[in-house]
Amino acid sequence: MISLPRATIRLKTETKASRPMQVADAIKGWVVEQGLQAGDRLPGEAELIERFGMAKGTIREAMRILEAQGLITTRTGPGGGSFVHEVSRQRARALLGNYFYFQHLTIADIYQLRRVLEPELAASLAGKLSDSLLQELEANIARYSQPASTLDEEREQHVTSLRFHALLAAQSENALLSFLIDFMVRMLSDLTVYRKLYSPPNLELWSKGRGYQERLVQALRVGDSHAARQIMEAHMNTAQRLMEGQEAAMLRGFISE
Amino acid sequence: MISLPRATIRLKTETKASRPMQVADAIKGWVVEQGLQAGDRLPGEAELIERFGMAKGTIREAMRILEAQGLITTRTGPGGGSFVHEVSRQRARALLGNYFYFQHLTIADIYQLRRVLEPELAASLAGKLSDSLLQELEANIARYSQPASTLDEEREQHVTSLRFHALLAAQSENALLSFLIDFMVRMLSDLTVYRKLYSPPNLELWSKGRGYQERLVQALRVGDSHAARQIMEAHMNTAQRLMEGQEAAMLRGFISE
DNA sequence: CCCAATTTGTTCGTATGTATC
DNA sequence: AGATACATACGAACAAATTGG
């Protein structure tokens, strides 16, 4: 049995934050201190009430704070309670999206990063992808090899072609690189959902982009890291041009999970 | 006067999330819908209780959720209440840090990104920095021009030299690039605080890094974008080598604001 | 400095919902 | 089905903080 702080707990003295916030921070620190892992159970409401010497409502607000940050989940019933939870990628993405809701990001901003990060990703993945994934990538490309006939279809093709990059990002062993590229791709996908871009379509650039993806898969398959990097660089240049002129402010809502 | 959803509110039917969560999402959506800006006042507790037809505790939990995400702040007293709040960089950093607490990032992971992003940042800032900032950068360098005598001093020099990059990041007009570099720099700074790295010190590499920073400031001053990029690339290579062999898992606690 | 009004913050008792055995 | 163990929600009362007179 492990002891939470102390009977009448010592929260950070010199209190400025609200009590629920202090409790949440205390629990966070305690989790780290005890080295609790995802899935480990936290003390129940009743126990926390006793340990912290606070009312149920206060404790519950603290739990909501931790839950909102994605750090715990809660279940009712016997054997229920609060459990340490690994912050999910979706949650992290939504939370970070809230930040950029207030910063006016442009498409150019995102591409400034994509232009250097996507080639780096491609180079690092050359020769490391499974056959099944390479086939999945090719299947993805096939879904937009025919010109779109309707505007909806075109929009969906665009989202699908972005999914190509999300698939790649998921393969990186670098969690930071993986998360970031996925994040940017989602931002761009959301854009295509909320706005009707790409009219009139630039068919030439579009087909060129598809060609790059095909060549990229080949380079990845044979493990040619240098070629993969170069192809992706060219691809990003094309994609950026395809997006150009769509500079308007980007996001109109909070990102949902 | 603007109306919140409806008397007996229509939360997302087919409910799986907790009620406070639903309320929080409803308010979030309402804020976006109404185009509320940072600083705008939200309805008070009493009004929300009435509008949503829920108990005080439930509403309060919802507010704590929004507060935890950094989207609102709350004040007591007359004229008080909850106000839309721009998610701060610190908050976003802490929330994203929670995600990576569960992903085992290595120093190499961070440098894989820094190696391409820092040069991009440097190139984009060439010729665009004010004299006062250039002087601040030089003053920063001066703070570690003399070899450290104690281990604490050495650690502080390291953090200070990372601050050089945070200063640069803050100058970028690209909020995504700016945030990311700042985030990485903080991760590395936290590392130097929690662990004693850099022993034994590699004085040669260290002084070489300082030299790069000096030359970089010059390139930035005269607006030589190409040189700035190249110098930063070399600098990153040096820094990475300086960090090498320190591969151990990184973060031991949650990032605090 | 005190008092009153306003608004959030906290407590407690009770009842309801839900999952497990 | 019933008992148990847990979170969830409600409502009323009271406490604390802030502002203005």
Coordinates of C-alpha atoms (C1' of nucleotides) in Angstrom, one line a residue, chain B residues 19-20 55 58 78, chain D residues 9-10 17-19:
Chain B
R19 CA -22.3 15.1 -18.9
P20 CA -19.7 17.6 -17.9
A55 CA -26.9 20.9 -11.3
T58 CA -22.1 19.4 -13.2
P78 CA -18.7 41.4 -9.3
Chain D
dA9 C1' -25.8 13.8 -10.4
dC10 C1' -28.8 16.8 -7.7
dA17 C1' -13.2 36.8 -3.1
dT18 C1' -13.8 41.0 -5.5
dT19 C1' -15.8 45.4 -6.5

